[in-house]
Amino acid sequence: MQCYTELTPPTAVTHAISLPFSAPASTDLVVAKTSLLQIFSLKTALTEVDTGINGKASAREHTQLTDRRVLDNDGLEQSFIAADAVLQRSERSHTTSLVLRAEYHLSGTVTSLARIKTLNSKTGADCLLISFKDAKLSLVEWDPERHGLSTISIHYYEREDLQGGPWTPDPKKCINYLTADPSSRCAALKFGKQNLAILPFRQAGDEDLAMDDYDPDFDGERPDPVVAASRPNGETSSTQTPYSSSFVLPLSALEPSLIHPIHLSFLYEYREPTFGILFSSFTPTPALLHDRRDILSYTVFTLDLEQRASTTILSVSGLPYDLYKVIPLPLPVGGALLVGGNELIHVDQAGRTNGVGVNVFARQCTSFSLADQSDLGMKLEACVIEQLGAESGDMLIVLNTGELAILGFRRDGRSVSGLSVRRVSPDHGGLLVEAQASCAVSLGRGRMFIGSEDANSVVLSWTRKAPQLARQRSSGGLSAGDDGDGEIFFDKDGTEEYDDDLYSGAAPEPRRQSDTSTSTPAGDYVFKINDTLRNIAPMKDLAFGRPAVSKDSEAEQNSKGVTTDLELVVTTGCGRSGGVTVLKREIEPKVIGRFEFPEARGIWSVRAKRPMAGNLVPQTSGDGKIGLDGGYAMGNEFDRFMIVSKGSSRTADKEESAVYALTATGFEDVKAPEFDGSLGGTIEVGTLGQETRVVQVLREEVRVYDGNLSLSQIIPMFDDATGAEPKIVSANFADPYLLLMRDDDSVLILTSDESGEIEEFDRSEALLSTQWLSGCLYMDKNGVLGVSKGYARNPRRPDILMFLLTAEGCLQIYNLPHLTAPFYVADTLSLLPPILSADYTVKRPLAREALAEILVADLGDSVAKSPYLIVRSANDDLTIYHPFHFNKPGSPSLFTLRFLKIPNPHLAQDPSITAQETASGGQERRYNPMRAIDNISGYSTVFLPGASPSFILKSAASTPKVLGLKGKAVKGMSGFNTGGCERGWVYVDADGVVRVSQFKPNVTFAETGWAMQKISLGEDVTAISYHATMGSYVLGTSEEVEFELPKDDDFRKNWATEDISFKPKVGHGFLKLLSPINCYPLEPDEVPLCIRTLNLETSEHTHARTQLVVAGTAITRGEDLATRGCIYVFEIISVVPQPGRPETNRKLKLIAKEEVKGAVTALCEVGTLGFLLAAQGQKCMVRGLKEDGSLLPVAFMDMQCYVSVAKSLPGSGLVAFGDAIKSFWFAGFSEEPYKMALFGKDISELGVMAADFFPDGNQLFFVVADKDSNIHVLQFDPEHPKSLSGQRLIRRSTFHTGHPISTITLLPSPLPPQTTNPLPSPQQPPHSHNLLLTSHTGRLSLITPLDEPKYRRLSLLQGQLSTSIETACGLNHRSYRAAGGEGGMGVVRGVLDGALLRRWCELGVQRREEVRGKVGVEVWGVREDLRGLEGGGLVVV
C-alpha cells in the first residue's frame, strides 16, 4: 500500500494563449504545463537596458540585469553587480514581465486552448475553451466574485458509440486537437481517427435570425429587441447557456476521400464558420515516396450550424506529402499557410498558391511549384510560426533548434505573389530561444511569448531599424548621445507607430517601400528577452551527491550545520539549453559570518540616520519649519547597529540587552552610555520619524533614541485609570505609528510627530473594551487594499492600516488615524474559510482554529509585490490570504474587500519542540513573532521563527511558497544590510550560533518551492553519476554534428562518391567531469546512453574492489548499418593541476573498453563479488573486470526487444529488467555456478520506461512506469495462487500520473554508511524506503509506503476529499487517476493520491471538522499523517 505525492509542479510549457480573460480591456496570458494551468497578467515598465556590442550580447546581458533578485525595491542595481557594468552605455527600454494571477492543478492533461467570446460572461471578457485527453472540452471564465476560474460547462465525446468499429485505433493513440472560429461562432474538436465534434456558440444576432420564421399566430407576442439589447453583456436570458447543442460529424461525411486527416483550422474573414483541412486518401510515408509523392489535398469547408451541413468552397490537390500543419492568416495576408518539413505554401481565399522550399530536399520530395531558397538549409519539422505584426504580415519562425527566422509575403494589392524566408542573425537575437518551442503567442505591442518543453520559456520584444540606420550602426556604431533615432516601436496591435495606408502615396519616409516587395529588408528585426519562465524539464537522469564545500577552512566552518548531507542533481534541458540542476528541499544560506553567542535570545539590526554636526544648518521646508530630515545626514544605506536580547549573566531567569556597531566584516562593541541593557530583554526594535528615531521596545517601557543612541524619550507602561502596569508582548512598526500588544489583551498605539516626539494615540472605547489577541500595521503604498474611500486620503502619504485580531477570532481593520470604528470587520477568520469576506457567516460553527498571530506584509520581488494576510495557528501552520475587491450589487462599499486563501500544503513541526530546544535554565519561553523583511536579495519575504524556521517567498511568476531553513530551530531573526553582507539577514539558532547570511547567488526558490540552481553546459546531457570517493559528477553529453557515410565500406563503394550539401546530423558524445571540467571524447557518431558508478572487483587474486565509472554507449550510423555499442570503464585519478586552476586536479583514466554488438542501454552492479551487468542489444550479460583490462563474460540472459531498465537490489543477486515493448522481468544471478535465471515476469504488454525495486518489510514489490504515464505496483509472491509459483508477477495496483516518468530511484536508506544491506532490520522502522520519480515535464514525485492503519485512515480521507473539494474545469479526479488513464477505464486500487490528500489544508475549519467526523480520526492525527507524505525519505536532501 503506497501513496503517490507530487513534490514540485511541472515546468515545461506545452500550450499558451493570449486573451482578455480577467477584464474586457486586459491582456492575459494563459499557460498550460501539462496538468497545470497558469494565468498571467502583463506588467510593462521602463528599465535601463545595456545595449552591449551586438544584438545577442545585448539580449543576454539584459536578461542578467533584469533578474528579479538583482533589482532592489526602487529598480536599482545592487552593489554586488560588477563595477564595470556602469561604464557600459545603457538605454531606456520598455520591458514586459509576467505576473502570475492564479494557477490551478487540473485532473487532466491539456491538449489545446482556444479563445471564445460569449454573450454573458461574468466580466464581459472572453472565455477559455480547454481540451483534454480522451475528448473532453471544458469552457471556463473568470469569476470576479471568487477571484478565480468558474466552469461554465464540460463536454464529453468519449462514448463507445462514437469510436467506430473494432478495427479503429485506440482513441488514446490518436492525436486530438481543438480549433475555434476566430469570430467565436463555434469550435471543432478532432478526436479519434475521423470524428469531428462541433460546439456552436450563441451570437448576438441569433435571435434576429430566429425571428425570420416568426408567426404571431403560433409563436405568441413578438419580443421587444430593444429590451433584449439593453441587457448587460448582451445577455439574452438568465438561464440560457452560451452554447448550443453540439454534434459529431464523421470526416468522411464532409468528403468521401477524407480518410487520413492531418490537420485542420478555422480561417479568418468568412461570413460563416469556415475551416481548412489537410488530408490524404492514402497514408503519407517517405518509404513509398515514388508512389505517394504529392498525395495531400487541402480543402476549405464552410459550416451551416443550423442544418449541421457543410459546403466545399475550394480544394487544392497535389500537395507535398510532408505537410503537417494549417496556420490561418488574418489580414493583410489572409488565407492559410501550409507548413511542411521542407517547404512553406500559402493558399489564398481564391485557391491561388505560392510556396518556397527551404532546403535541397524540397525539389526531390515534390513536383509542386516552389521558389528556391535551398541555401537556407532549414528543417521545418516541429517548428512554431506566429505573426509578428498586423500591418506587415511578417511571421516569426522558431525552428526546432530554437533559431529564429522571418517569413515575409510579397503582396500585390491584397494578393500574395510570393514568399521569402530569412534567418535572424545572432547579433539581432536569432539564438535567444535555446531549444525547440512548443507554442508561440503574440501579446501585442511588439511582444511575443514563446513556450518550450526543453528550455526556458521567454517573452520576446522587438524593434525594427530603418535600413540607413542599420548601415550606420554596422559601420561605425551610434554615438554616445544618440537616442536611437530611426527605431520604430509598435503600438497596441503590434504594428508600427505610423499607420501606412495600403493605397496611400504619402507614407512616412522611414517606411517608404514598393507595394509589391516584402515589407522590410533582412536584418531589420532586433529581438531581446524581457522575461523568463524557468524550466527544468526534461529530467532524463539523476544522481545523489555530496555538496561541494570550499576547501577554505573558514567557509567550511561557516557552512557547518546548514548544509545537507546529500544533494539531488538532475539533468535538464536539450540542445543549447542542456545542463544540470541542483535541487534542495530547504534553503541553505550562504553564511558570511558565524559567531558563538549561546546567551542570545533575539537579534535586530537597525538603520538610523546619523545626526549632523552641531555647526551645520539643518534642512528647512518651504514654510520655514524643520522637517523630519532636518539635522540628520542623508545617504545611510547600511544598517548601523545591532541590538541583542540575551540571557543575563547575573540572574538565570532574567534577560538583558546589548548594542553593537555593525562593520563591513562583523560587529563590535559601541559606546552608548545612555543605552541601559540591564533593564531587561528587548521585545522589538524599529525606527520612526523617517529613521531619525531608534525605538527599543522592552517589556515594561519603550525607550526612544536618536541616530547616535542618545536617549531622547522614555514611555512607561502605566495605566493612569487603573494603576496597572501591563507588560508588552509584541510590537509592530509602520512609520509614524507603533502598535503595542500587551499581556492584558489590550493594545496601545504610539505615533511620532514632525519633530520626532513620540506620544500615545487616543484610543476609542471599542479598542479599550475589546480583548485583542494579535495585531499588525501595514503601509498600503500602492493603494492595493483600497480602503480610503470613506476618508480624505493624503496623496503624499500612503494609508496606514491596523489589523487587529480579537480573542474570538474576529478580524478588524482600522485606517489610521481614524480609530472611532473599524471600516472592515470579518467575524469568521478563526474558521479559515476559502474566501474571507465581511458578509461571510456560519450559524453553528463546529470548531474554530486556535490562532496565534496575524501579519499583513508584501510578498514578491522587484518586478511585482502585493500584500498578503498571513495567519499563524497555535501549531505554527500558516494560512495565506490574498486580498481582492468585488463590488457585490446591493452591498455596502466595505464589502468590496475580500481575502482568497492561497493553497499551502506545508505543515509545520510541533512548536513544543521549540521550547525544548531553546529552554535554558529558568528562562521562560519567548514569543517569537513572524518577521516581515522588505528586501532580502530582492525578495520581499516573511520569516517564521521557531521549530520550523521558514521563509515565505514569492516571485512575480509564482504563488507564495513556504520553504524551510536548513538547520536548528531559530530563536531570533532580522534583516541585515552592511557593506560585507548586502540585503541579507542575521539569525540565532537554538544552539546559540549567530549567522550572518545571504541567499546563495543564482539560486531560485519560489518557482518550484525547492531551492533550485541551474548550471548551463550548452549541450545535451543524457546521463549523470556521482563518484563518492573523488567527490565528482560524471556526465554524458552530446552535440549534433554532420553525418557522413563511411568512405571505407567494401560492400558499398558508392558511399565514397556521395556528395550532398545538406547533411543529416547525429550526436557526438563526450564524457565529462563536472567540477572540475574534464572531457573524454567518444568516437564519431557515438553517444553515451547510461553512466553508473559501480564498486567493481579489479583483481582476480586479491579480490580488491574499486569504485569505477562505467559508461554504455551506442554507435548509430543510419538505417543501413547495424547499431553497435561499447562499454567503457574509467577510474578518476588525481593529476597535477593546471597553473592557476587548482580545480583541474582530477582526470578520467580509461582502464577497460569492450566493443559489443548492439547498443549498451543499461548498466548496474550485480551480486556480491563486484560483477558488472550490461544490457547490450537483445542480451543482458554479466561481466567481470580482469587485470589486463578486459571484461570477461560469465553469464547472460536473452531479452526481447530493447532493455530500457536494469536495476539490481544492492547486496543481492536480484535483478529487475524492463523492456520498452515487452513488459517487465524479474531475474536472479547466482555466483556458484555463474548463472542467470528468470524468476517471474509480467504478462501484459507494458512499454516500460522506468522501474525499480520497492522492498517493504518482508515483501518485495516493484514499481514500473509505462509509456502512457501510468505506474504499476507489481509483487513477487510465489505463494499466491495466481502467480504460478512466482512465474507471474502479481499486479497490486495501477495509478495514472499524467506525466511521462523518466526515472525511478530507490532513495538512499538512512542506515549508517558501513551498512550495505538496504533491507529493513528489526531495529529499523518497518518502512525505510521511498521512491523518487522524475518526469519529462519537470515534475518530482514521491512514492511512500504506508502501513495498514495509516492507509485505511488516508483512504477514507481521500474518499471524502474527492467529493468535498471542487476541481478546476469540472474534471473528475477519480477518472483521471484511474488505471486506464484519463478515460476512467480502470479502478484505482492501492495507491493513494497525495496531492488530493494535501488539499485538506485548503478546507475551512468547518468543513475539516465535518470530514474528520466522517473519517473518525482527530485533526492532529490527520495532520501527522499528512506530514509523513511530504517526504520522510527525503531527509537527506
CSV table of N, CA and C in Angstrom, one decimal, residues 215-326:
chain,number,residue,atom,x,y,z
A,215,ASP,N,-44.1,33.6,-36.6
A,215,ASP,CA,-45.5,33.6,-36.9
A,215,ASP,C,-46.3,34.0,-35.7
A,216,PRO,N,-47.0,35.2,-35.6
A,216,PRO,CA,-47.6,35.6,-34.4
A,216,PRO,C,-48.8,34.7,-34.0
A,217,ASP,N,-49.4,34.0,-35.0
A,217,ASP,CA,-50.5,33.1,-34.6
A,217,ASP,C,-50.0,31.9,-33.8
A,218,PHE,N,-48.8,31.5,-34.0
A,218,PHE,CA,-48.3,30.2,-33.4
A,218,PHE,C,-47.3,30.6,-32.3
A,219,ASP,N,-46.5,31.6,-32.5
A,219,ASP,CA,-45.4,31.9,-31.6
A,219,ASP,C,-45.7,32.9,-30.5
A,220,GLY,N,-46.9,33.5,-30.5
A,220,GLY,CA,-47.3,34.4,-29.4
A,220,GLY,C,-46.7,35.8,-29.7
A,221,GLU,N,-46.7,36.6,-28.6
A,221,GLU,CA,-46.2,38.0,-28.8
A,221,GLU,C,-44.8,38.1,-29.1
A,222,ARG,N,-44.5,38.9,-30.1
A,222,ARG,CA,-43.1,39.1,-30.5
A,222,ARG,C,-42.3,39.9,-29.5
A,223,PRO,N,-41.1,39.3,-29.0
A,223,PRO,CA,-40.3,40.0,-28.0
A,223,PRO,C,-39.7,41.3,-28.5
A,224,ASP,N,-39.6,42.3,-27.6
A,224,ASP,CA,-39.0,43.6,-28.0
A,224,ASP,C,-37.5,43.5,-28.1
A,225,PRO,N,-37.0,43.8,-29.3
A,225,PRO,CA,-35.5,43.7,-29.4
A,225,PRO,C,-34.7,44.8,-28.6
A,226,VAL,N,-35.4,45.9,-28.3
A,226,VAL,CA,-34.7,46.9,-27.6
A,226,VAL,C,-34.5,46.5,-26.1
A,227,VAL,N,-35.5,45.8,-25.6
A,227,VAL,CA,-35.3,45.3,-24.2
A,227,VAL,C,-34.2,44.2,-24.1
A,228,ALA,N,-34.1,43.4,-25.1
A,228,ALA,CA,-33.1,42.3,-25.2
A,228,ALA,C,-31.7,43.0,-25.3
A,229,ALA,N,-31.6,44.0,-26.1
A,229,ALA,CA,-30.3,44.7,-26.4
A,229,ALA,C,-29.8,45.4,-25.2
A,230,SER,N,-30.7,45.8,-24.3
A,230,SER,CA,-30.3,46.6,-23.1
A,230,SER,C,-29.8,45.8,-22.0
A,231,ARG,N,-29.8,44.5,-22.1
A,231,ARG,CA,-29.4,43.6,-21.0
A,231,ARG,C,-27.8,43.7,-20.9
A,232,PRO,N,-27.3,43.6,-19.7
A,232,PRO,CA,-25.8,43.7,-19.6
A,232,PRO,C,-25.1,42.6,-20.3
A,233,ASN,N,-23.9,42.9,-20.9
A,233,ASN,CA,-23.1,42.0,-21.6
A,233,ASN,C,-23.8,41.2,-22.7
A,234,GLY,N,-24.9,41.8,-23.2
A,234,GLY,CA,-25.6,41.1,-24.3
A,234,GLY,C,-26.3,39.9,-23.9
A,235,GLU,N,-26.7,39.7,-22.6
A,235,GLU,CA,-27.4,38.6,-22.1
A,235,GLU,C,-28.8,38.5,-22.7
A,236,THR,N,-29.2,37.4,-23.1
A,236,THR,CA,-30.5,37.2,-23.7
A,236,THR,C,-31.4,36.5,-22.8
A,237,SER,N,-30.9,35.8,-21.8
A,237,SER,CA,-31.7,35.1,-20.8
A,237,SER,C,-30.8,34.7,-19.7
A,238,SER,N,-31.4,34.7,-18.5
A,238,SER,CA,-30.6,34.4,-17.3
A,238,SER,C,-30.3,32.9,-17.3
A,239,THR,N,-31.1,32.1,-18.0
A,239,THR,CA,-31.0,30.6,-17.9
A,239,THR,C,-30.4,30.1,-19.2
A,240,GLN,N,-30.2,30.9,-20.2
A,240,GLN,CA,-29.7,30.4,-21.5
A,240,GLN,C,-28.2,30.2,-21.4
A,241,THR,N,-27.8,29.1,-21.9
A,241,THR,CA,-26.4,28.7,-21.9
A,241,THR,C,-25.7,29.5,-23.1
A,242,PRO,N,-24.4,29.7,-23.0
A,242,PRO,CA,-23.7,30.5,-24.1
A,242,PRO,C,-23.4,29.6,-25.3
A,243,TYR,N,-23.8,28.3,-25.2
A,243,TYR,CA,-23.5,27.4,-26.3
A,243,TYR,C,-24.8,26.7,-26.7
A,244,SER,N,-24.8,26.2,-27.9
A,244,SER,CA,-25.9,25.4,-28.4
A,244,SER,C,-25.6,23.9,-28.3
A,245,SER,N,-26.5,23.1,-28.7
A,245,SER,CA,-26.2,21.6,-28.7
A,245,SER,C,-25.1,21.3,-29.7
A,246,SER,N,-24.2,20.5,-29.2
A,246,SER,CA,-23.1,20.1,-30.1
A,246,SER,C,-23.5,18.9,-30.8
A,247,PHE,N,-22.7,18.6,-31.9
A,247,PHE,CA,-22.9,17.4,-32.7
A,247,PHE,C,-21.6,16.9,-33.2
A,248,VAL,N,-21.6,15.6,-33.6
A,248,VAL,CA,-20.4,15.0,-34.0
A,248,VAL,C,-20.6,14.5,-35.5
A,249,LEU,N,-19.6,14.9,-36.3
A,249,LEU,CA,-19.7,14.5,-37.7
A,249,LEU,C,-18.5,13.6,-38.1
A,250,PRO,N,-18.7,12.5,-38.8
A,250,PRO,CA,-17.5,11.8,-39.3
A,250,PRO,C,-16.9,12.6,-40.4
A,251,LEU,N,-15.6,12.7,-40.5
A,251,LEU,CA,-14.9,13.5,-41.5
A,251,LEU,C,-15.2,12.9,-42.9
A,252,SER,N,-15.5,11.7,-43.0
A,252,SER,CA,-15.8,11.1,-44.3
A,252,SER,C,-17.1,11.7,-44.9
A,253,ALA,N,-18.0,12.2,-44.0
A,253,ALA,CA,-19.3,12.8,-44.4
A,253,ALA,C,-19.0,14.1,-45.1
A,254,LEU,N,-17.9,14.8,-44.8
A,254,LEU,CA,-17.6,16.0,-45.5
A,254,LEU,C,-17.0,15.8,-46.9
A,255,GLU,N,-16.2,14.8,-47.0
A,255,GLU,CA,-15.5,14.4,-48.2
A,255,GLU,C,-15.2,12.9,-48.2
A,256,PRO,N,-15.8,12.2,-49.1
A,256,PRO,CA,-15.5,10.7,-49.1
A,256,PRO,C,-14.1,10.3,-49.1
A,257,SER,N,-13.2,11.1,-49.7
A,257,SER,CA,-11.8,10.8,-49.8
A,257,SER,C,-11.0,11.3,-48.6
A,258,LEU,N,-11.7,11.9,-47.6
A,258,LEU,CA,-11.0,12.3,-46.4
A,258,LEU,C,-10.9,11.2,-45.4
A,259,ILE,N,-9.9,10.4,-45.7
A,259,ILE,CA,-9.7,9.2,-44.9
A,259,ILE,C,-8.6,9.4,-43.9
A,260,HIS,N,-7.5,10.1,-44.2
A,260,HIS,CA,-6.4,10.3,-43.3
A,260,HIS,C,-6.3,11.8,-43.1
A,261,PRO,N,-7.0,12.4,-42.1
A,261,PRO,CA,-6.9,13.8,-41.8
A,261,PRO,C,-5.5,14.1,-41.1
A,262,ILE,N,-4.9,15.2,-41.5
A,262,ILE,CA,-3.6,15.5,-40.9
A,262,ILE,C,-3.8,16.7,-40.0
A,263,HIS,N,-4.4,17.8,-40.4
A,263,HIS,CA,-4.6,18.9,-39.6
A,263,HIS,C,-5.7,19.8,-40.1
A,264,LEU,N,-6.4,20.5,-39.3
A,264,LEU,CA,-7.4,21.5,-39.7
A,264,LEU,C,-7.4,22.7,-38.8
A,265,SER,N,-7.9,23.8,-39.3
A,265,SER,CA,-8.0,25.0,-38.6
A,265,SER,C,-9.0,25.9,-39.2
A,266,PHE,N,-9.8,26.7,-38.4
A,266,PHE,CA,-10.7,27.7,-38.9
A,266,PHE,C,-10.0,28.9,-39.5
A,267,LEU,N,-10.6,29.5,-40.5
A,267,LEU,CA,-9.9,30.6,-41.2
A,267,LEU,C,-10.6,31.9,-40.9
A,268,TYR,N,-9.9,33.0,-41.2
A,268,TYR,CA,-10.4,34.3,-41.0
A,268,TYR,C,-11.2,34.9,-42.2
A,269,GLU,N,-11.9,35.9,-41.9
A,269,GLU,CA,-12.6,36.7,-42.9
A,269,GLU,C,-13.6,35.9,-43.7
A,270,TYR,N,-14.4,35.1,-43.1
A,270,TYR,CA,-15.5,34.4,-43.7
A,270,TYR,C,-16.8,34.8,-42.9
A,271,ARG,N,-17.9,34.9,-43.6
A,271,ARG,CA,-19.2,35.2,-43.0
A,271,ARG,C,-19.7,34.1,-42.2
A,272,GLU,N,-19.4,32.9,-42.6
A,272,GLU,CA,-19.9,31.7,-41.9
A,272,GLU,C,-18.6,30.9,-41.4
A,273,PRO,N,-18.8,30.1,-40.4
A,273,PRO,CA,-17.6,29.3,-39.9
A,273,PRO,C,-17.0,28.5,-41.0
A,274,THR,N,-15.8,28.7,-41.2
A,274,THR,CA,-15.1,28.1,-42.4
A,274,THR,C,-13.8,27.6,-41.9
A,275,PHE,N,-13.4,26.3,-42.3
A,275,PHE,CA,-12.1,25.8,-41.9
A,275,PHE,C,-11.5,25.1,-43.1
A,276,GLY,N,-10.2,25.1,-43.0
A,276,GLY,CA,-9.4,24.4,-44.0
A,276,GLY,C,-8.8,23.1,-43.4
A,277,ILE,N,-8.8,22.0,-44.1
A,277,ILE,CA,-8.3,20.8,-43.6
A,277,ILE,C,-7.3,20.2,-44.6
A,278,LEU,N,-6.3,19.7,-44.1
A,278,LEU,CA,-5.2,19.0,-44.8
A,278,LEU,C,-5.4,17.5,-44.7
A,279,PHE,N,-5.5,16.8,-45.8
A,279,PHE,CA,-5.8,15.3,-45.6
A,279,PHE,C,-5.2,14.6,-46.8
A,280,SER,N,-5.4,13.3,-46.8
A,280,SER,CA,-4.9,12.4,-47.8
A,280,SER,C,-5.8,11.2,-47.9
A,281,SER,N,-5.9,10.6,-49.1
A,281,SER,CA,-6.6,9.3,-49.2
A,281,SER,C,-5.8,8.1,-48.9
A,282,PHE,N,-4.5,8.3,-48.9
A,282,PHE,CA,-3.5,7.2,-48.5
A,282,PHE,C,-2.6,7.7,-47.4
A,283,THR,N,-2.1,6.8,-46.7
A,283,THR,CA,-1.2,7.2,-45.6
A,283,THR,C,0.1,7.7,-46.1
A,284,PRO,N,0.5,9.0,-45.8
A,284,PRO,CA,1.7,9.5,-46.3
A,284,PRO,C,2.9,8.8,-45.6
A,285,THR,N,3.9,8.5,-46.4
A,285,THR,CA,5.1,7.8,-45.9
A,285,THR,C,6.3,8.1,-46.8
A,286,PRO,N,7.4,8.4,-46.3
A,286,PRO,CA,8.6,8.6,-47.2
A,286,PRO,C,9.1,7.3,-47.7
A,287,ALA,N,8.7,6.1,-47.1
A,287,ALA,CA,9.2,4.9,-47.7
A,287,ALA,C,8.6,4.6,-49.1
A,288,LEU,N,7.5,5.2,-49.4
A,288,LEU,CA,6.8,4.9,-50.7
A,288,LEU,C,6.8,6.3,-51.4
A,289,LEU,N,7.9,7.0,-51.4
A,289,LEU,CA,7.9,8.3,-52.0
A,289,LEU,C,7.6,8.3,-53.5
A,290,HIS,N,8.1,7.3,-54.2
A,290,HIS,CA,7.9,7.3,-55.6
A,290,HIS,C,6.4,7.1,-56.0
A,291,ASP,N,5.7,6.4,-55.2
A,291,ASP,CA,4.3,6.1,-55.5
A,291,ASP,C,3.4,7.2,-54.8
A,292,ARG,N,3.8,7.7,-53.7
A,292,ARG,CA,3.0,8.7,-52.9
A,292,ARG,C,3.7,10.0,-52.8
A,293,ARG,N,4.0,10.6,-53.9
A,293,ARG,CA,4.8,11.8,-53.8
A,293,ARG,C,4.0,13.0,-53.4
A,294,ASP,N,3.1,13.4,-54.2
A,294,ASP,CA,2.2,14.6,-53.9
A,294,ASP,C,0.8,14.1,-53.8
A,295,ILE,N,0.5,13.6,-52.6
A,295,ILE,CA,-0.8,12.9,-52.4
A,295,ILE,C,-1.8,13.7,-51.5
A,296,LEU,N,-1.3,14.8,-50.9
A,296,LEU,CA,-2.1,15.6,-50.0
A,296,LEU,C,-3.0,16.5,-50.7
A,297,SER,N,-4.1,16.8,-50.1
A,297,SER,CA,-5.1,17.8,-50.6
A,297,SER,C,-5.4,18.8,-49.4
A,298,TYR,N,-5.7,20.0,-49.8
A,298,TYR,CA,-6.2,21.0,-48.9
A,298,TYR,C,-7.6,21.5,-49.4
A,299,THR,N,-8.6,21.3,-48.5
A,299,THR,CA,-9.9,21.7,-48.9
A,299,THR,C,-10.5,22.6,-47.8
A,300,VAL,N,-11.3,23.6,-48.3
A,300,VAL,CA,-11.9,24.5,-47.4
A,300,VAL,C,-13.4,24.3,-47.4
A,301,PHE,N,-13.9,24.0,-46.2
A,301,PHE,CA,-15.4,23.8,-46.0
A,301,PHE,C,-16.0,24.9,-45.1
A,302,THR,N,-17.2,25.3,-45.5
A,302,THR,CA,-18.0,26.2,-44.7
A,302,THR,C,-19.1,25.4,-44.0
A,303,LEU,N,-19.4,25.8,-42.8
A,303,LEU,CA,-20.4,25.0,-42.0
A,303,LEU,C,-21.7,25.8,-41.9
A,304,ASP,N,-22.7,25.0,-41.9
A,304,ASP,CA,-24.1,25.5,-41.7
A,304,ASP,C,-24.5,24.9,-40.3
A,305,LEU,N,-24.4,25.7,-39.3
A,305,LEU,CA,-24.6,25.2,-37.9
A,305,LEU,C,-26.1,24.8,-37.7
A,306,GLU,N,-27.0,25.5,-38.4
A,306,GLU,CA,-28.4,25.2,-38.2
A,306,GLU,C,-28.7,23.9,-38.8
A,307,GLN,N,-28.3,23.7,-40.0
A,307,GLN,CA,-28.6,22.4,-40.8
A,307,GLN,C,-27.6,21.3,-40.5
A,308,ARG,N,-26.5,21.7,-39.8
A,308,ARG,CA,-25.4,20.7,-39.5
A,308,ARG,C,-24.9,20.1,-40.8
A,309,ALA,N,-24.6,20.9,-41.7
A,309,ALA,CA,-24.1,20.5,-43.0
A,309,ALA,C,-22.9,21.4,-43.4
A,310,SER,N,-22.3,21.0,-44.5
A,310,SER,CA,-21.1,21.7,-44.9
A,310,SER,C,-21.1,21.8,-46.4
A,311,THR,N,-20.3,22.8,-46.9
A,311,THR,CA,-20.2,23.1,-48.3
A,311,THR,C,-18.7,23.3,-48.6
A,312,THR,N,-18.3,22.7,-49.7
A,312,THR,CA,-16.9,22.8,-50.1
A,312,THR,C,-16.7,24.1,-50.9
A,313,ILE,N,-15.8,25.0,-50.5
A,313,ILE,CA,-15.5,26.2,-51.1
A,313,ILE,C,-14.4,26.1,-52.2
A,314,LEU,N,-13.3,25.5,-51.8
A,314,LEU,CA,-12.2,25.3,-52.7
A,314,LEU,C,-11.4,24.1,-52.3
A,315,SER,N,-10.6,23.6,-53.2
A,315,SER,CA,-9.8,22.4,-53.0
A,315,SER,C,-8.5,22.5,-53.8
A,316,VAL,N,-7.4,22.2,-53.2
A,316,VAL,CA,-6.1,22.2,-53.8
A,316,VAL,C,-5.5,20.9,-53.6
A,317,SER,N,-5.2,20.2,-54.7
A,317,SER,CA,-4.6,18.8,-54.6
A,317,SER,C,-3.2,18.8,-55.1
A,318,GLY,N,-2.5,17.7,-55.0
A,318,GLY,CA,-1.2,17.6,-55.5
A,318,GLY,C,-0.1,18.3,-54.6
A,319,LEU,N,-0.4,18.3,-53.3
A,319,LEU,CA,0.5,19.0,-52.4
A,319,LEU,C,1.5,18.0,-51.9
A,320,PRO,N,2.7,18.5,-51.4
A,320,PRO,CA,3.8,17.6,-50.9
A,320,PRO,C,3.3,16.8,-49.8
A,321,TYR,N,3.9,15.6,-49.7
A,321,TYR,CA,3.5,14.6,-48.7
A,321,TYR,C,3.8,15.0,-47.3
A,322,ASP,N,4.8,15.9,-47.1
A,322,ASP,CA,5.3,16.2,-45.7
A,322,ASP,C,4.7,17.4,-45.1
A,323,LEU,N,3.6,17.9,-45.7
A,323,LEU,CA,2.9,19.0,-45.0
A,323,LEU,C,2.2,18.4,-43.8
A,324,TYR,N,2.2,19.2,-42.7
A,324,TYR,CA,1.6,18.7,-41.4
A,324,TYR,C,0.8,19.7,-40.6
A,325,LYS,N,0.7,20.9,-41.1
A,325,LYS,CA,0.0,21.9,-40.2
A,325,LYS,C,-0.6,23.0,-41.1
A,326,VAL,N,-1.8,23.4,-40.7
A,326,VAL,CA,-2.5,24.5,-41.3
A,326,VAL,C,-2.6,25.7,-40.3
